XYZ file of C-alpha atoms in Angstrom:
182
model
C -19.553 4.160 -27.360
C -19.473 7.330 -29.463
C -16.494 7.945 -31.693
C -14.681 11.263 -31.735
C -14.995 13.606 -34.761
C -11.943 14.579 -36.922
C -11.718 17.898 -34.921
C -11.905 16.096 -31.672
C -9.126 13.642 -32.602
C -6.988 16.665 -33.489
C -7.569 18.175 -30.057
C -6.855 14.900 -28.306
C -3.531 14.462 -30.043
C -2.564 17.995 -29.333
C -3.423 17.564 -25.658
C -1.271 14.362 -25.451
C 1.557 16.124 -27.286
C 1.380 19.052 -24.824
C 1.816 16.751 -21.839
C 5.161 17.809 -20.247
C 5.568 14.645 -18.198
C 9.151 13.454 -18.673
C 9.393 10.571 -21.235
C 11.111 7.421 -20.269
C 12.593 5.632 -23.208
C 12.419 1.823 -23.154
C 14.357 0.249 -26.024
C 12.958 -3.261 -25.739
C 14.641 -6.516 -26.787
C 17.480 -6.875 -29.228
C 16.679 -8.118 -32.650
C 17.814 -11.496 -33.697
C 17.884 -13.505 -36.954
C 14.735 -15.665 -37.282
C 14.587 -18.820 -39.386
C 13.054 -18.486 -42.804
C 9.367 -17.739 -42.595
C 6.877 -20.318 -43.881
C 5.007 -20.179 -47.155
C 1.205 -19.762 -46.550
C -1.960 -19.168 -48.676
C -4.628 -16.546 -48.249
C -7.541 -15.228 -50.253
C -7.760 -11.698 -51.514
C -10.856 -9.880 -50.214
C -11.019 -7.768 -53.395
C -10.463 -10.134 -56.224
C -11.343 -13.369 -54.319
C -8.137 -15.131 -55.781
C -6.021 -17.423 -53.600
C -2.480 -16.267 -53.322
C 0.717 -17.414 -51.697
C 2.910 -15.412 -49.390
C 6.047 -15.900 -47.305
C 6.016 -14.389 -43.963
C 5.126 -14.461 -40.256
C 2.434 -11.732 -40.429
C -0.949 -13.253 -40.847
C -2.525 -9.975 -39.578
C -3.789 -11.352 -36.284
C -2.462 -8.402 -34.321
C -3.716 -5.976 -37.059
C -7.206 -7.515 -36.956
C -7.349 -7.393 -33.217
C -6.303 -3.660 -33.160
C -9.074 -2.939 -35.788
C -11.577 -4.895 -33.649
C -10.653 -2.823 -30.648
C -11.170 0.422 -32.690
C -14.575 -0.799 -33.744
C -15.472 -1.465 -30.165
C -14.726 2.145 -29.437
C -17.327 3.098 -31.961
C -15.036 3.981 -34.959
C -15.982 3.054 -38.523
C -12.970 1.051 -39.438
C -12.304 -2.133 -41.454
C -9.248 -4.061 -42.693
C -9.072 -6.285 -45.712
C -6.563 -8.812 -46.877
C -5.285 -8.064 -50.403
C -2.993 -9.792 -52.850
C 0.102 -8.121 -54.239
C -1.665 -7.325 -57.584
C -4.597 -5.622 -55.962
C -2.412 -3.794 -53.549
C -0.278 -2.616 -56.410
C -3.351 -1.243 -58.228
C -4.509 0.374 -54.978
C -1.094 1.945 -54.548
C -1.303 3.476 -57.938
C -4.740 4.763 -57.194
C -4.092 6.121 -53.704
C -0.526 7.417 -54.278
C -0.185 8.212 -58.033
C 2.850 10.393 -57.131
C 4.863 7.368 -56.219
C 6.887 6.043 -59.212
C 5.921 2.420 -58.419
C 5.231 0.193 -55.373
C 8.518 -1.506 -55.588
C 10.435 1.751 -55.160
C 8.308 2.721 -52.372
C 9.007 -0.667 -50.558
C 12.670 -0.270 -51.053
C 12.690 3.299 -49.738
C 10.698 2.373 -46.602
C 7.728 4.531 -47.485
C 4.679 4.332 -45.071
C 2.519 3.155 -47.969
C 4.250 0.223 -49.690
C 3.178 -3.106 -51.057
C 4.882 -5.967 -49.459
C 6.417 -8.181 -52.086
C 6.665 -11.204 -49.815
C 4.297 -10.767 -46.841
C 0.507 -10.346 -46.916
C -0.939 -6.867 -47.571
C -3.724 -5.057 -45.662
C -6.093 -2.332 -46.813
C -7.202 -0.212 -43.896
C -10.313 1.975 -44.095
C -11.185 4.680 -41.576
C -13.747 7.374 -41.338
C -15.012 9.622 -38.533
C -18.661 9.886 -39.735
C -20.939 8.152 -42.243
C -21.305 11.226 -44.452
C -17.626 11.172 -45.589
C -15.749 8.680 -47.670
C -13.403 6.202 -46.181
C -9.787 7.188 -46.010
C -7.830 4.068 -47.306
C -4.323 3.054 -46.801
C -2.197 0.039 -47.519
C -0.995 -0.462 -43.998
C 1.103 -3.573 -43.318
C 2.878 -2.410 -40.186
C 1.364 -3.518 -36.817
C 2.750 -0.545 -35.082
C 0.636 1.918 -37.236
C -2.475 0.266 -35.902
C -1.102 0.288 -32.376
C -0.393 4.016 -32.703
C -3.892 4.913 -33.955
C -5.507 2.662 -31.294
C -3.490 4.462 -28.633
C -4.777 7.858 -29.876
C -8.366 6.487 -29.977
C -7.956 5.230 -26.372
C -6.470 8.543 -25.279
C -3.154 6.828 -24.323
C 0.079 8.642 -24.800
C 2.145 5.666 -25.886
C 2.254 2.031 -26.839
C 4.787 -0.885 -26.746
C 5.721 -2.670 -29.974
C 6.461 -6.362 -30.490
C 10.038 -5.943 -29.084
C 8.649 -4.157 -25.965
C 9.966 -0.789 -27.152
C 7.751 2.184 -26.181
C 6.586 4.720 -28.790
C 5.034 8.095 -27.940
C 2.117 8.880 -30.342
C 2.865 12.649 -30.048
C 5.976 11.785 -32.275
C 3.822 9.776 -34.811
C 1.643 12.447 -36.312
C 2.778 11.401 -39.760
C 1.718 7.779 -39.050
C -1.658 8.952 -37.694
C -2.226 11.107 -40.716
C -1.399 8.248 -42.947
C -3.855 5.990 -41.201
C -6.759 8.467 -40.869
C -6.259 11.130 -43.618
C -6.494 13.726 -40.773
C -3.838 16.513 -40.856
C -2.946 16.762 -37.148
C -0.648 19.758 -37.750
C -3.655 21.947 -38.780
């Protein structure tokens, strides 16, 4: 399957956003307090060191989304990174951020998780351009991008809440480096 170019992806999102079909909001399940997450070990794909993290997210959904994107013909990859490597990448990719802890506390799109595992997502539309890279730890960001690549107007999150991708241009730009407002 042939992947779409940067320009074709912009056109696709504009077409989805222009759809005047009435939206139905589905708010999904109510949140509840889970028990404390387990402590686990993983290996950083960059520095190859083993690290410990506390959390539920092992990246299974993220890796499944990336695998689906690759099946559609897109040049994508995701790497597991430790907090130290993620912090260094944060400083490289977003030098305007004061530090990764502040970004985490402020809920910025790009932040280093201080407890959970971190993921480095790489995306490009053609082999003659460099990968756009993002520290993306939120499953929903991958679901949003996969929906765009599949030409779907929305997706459902873990709590069965629907999200329209026309409202997620900032997430899509964060994940791809493409300015969808051009």
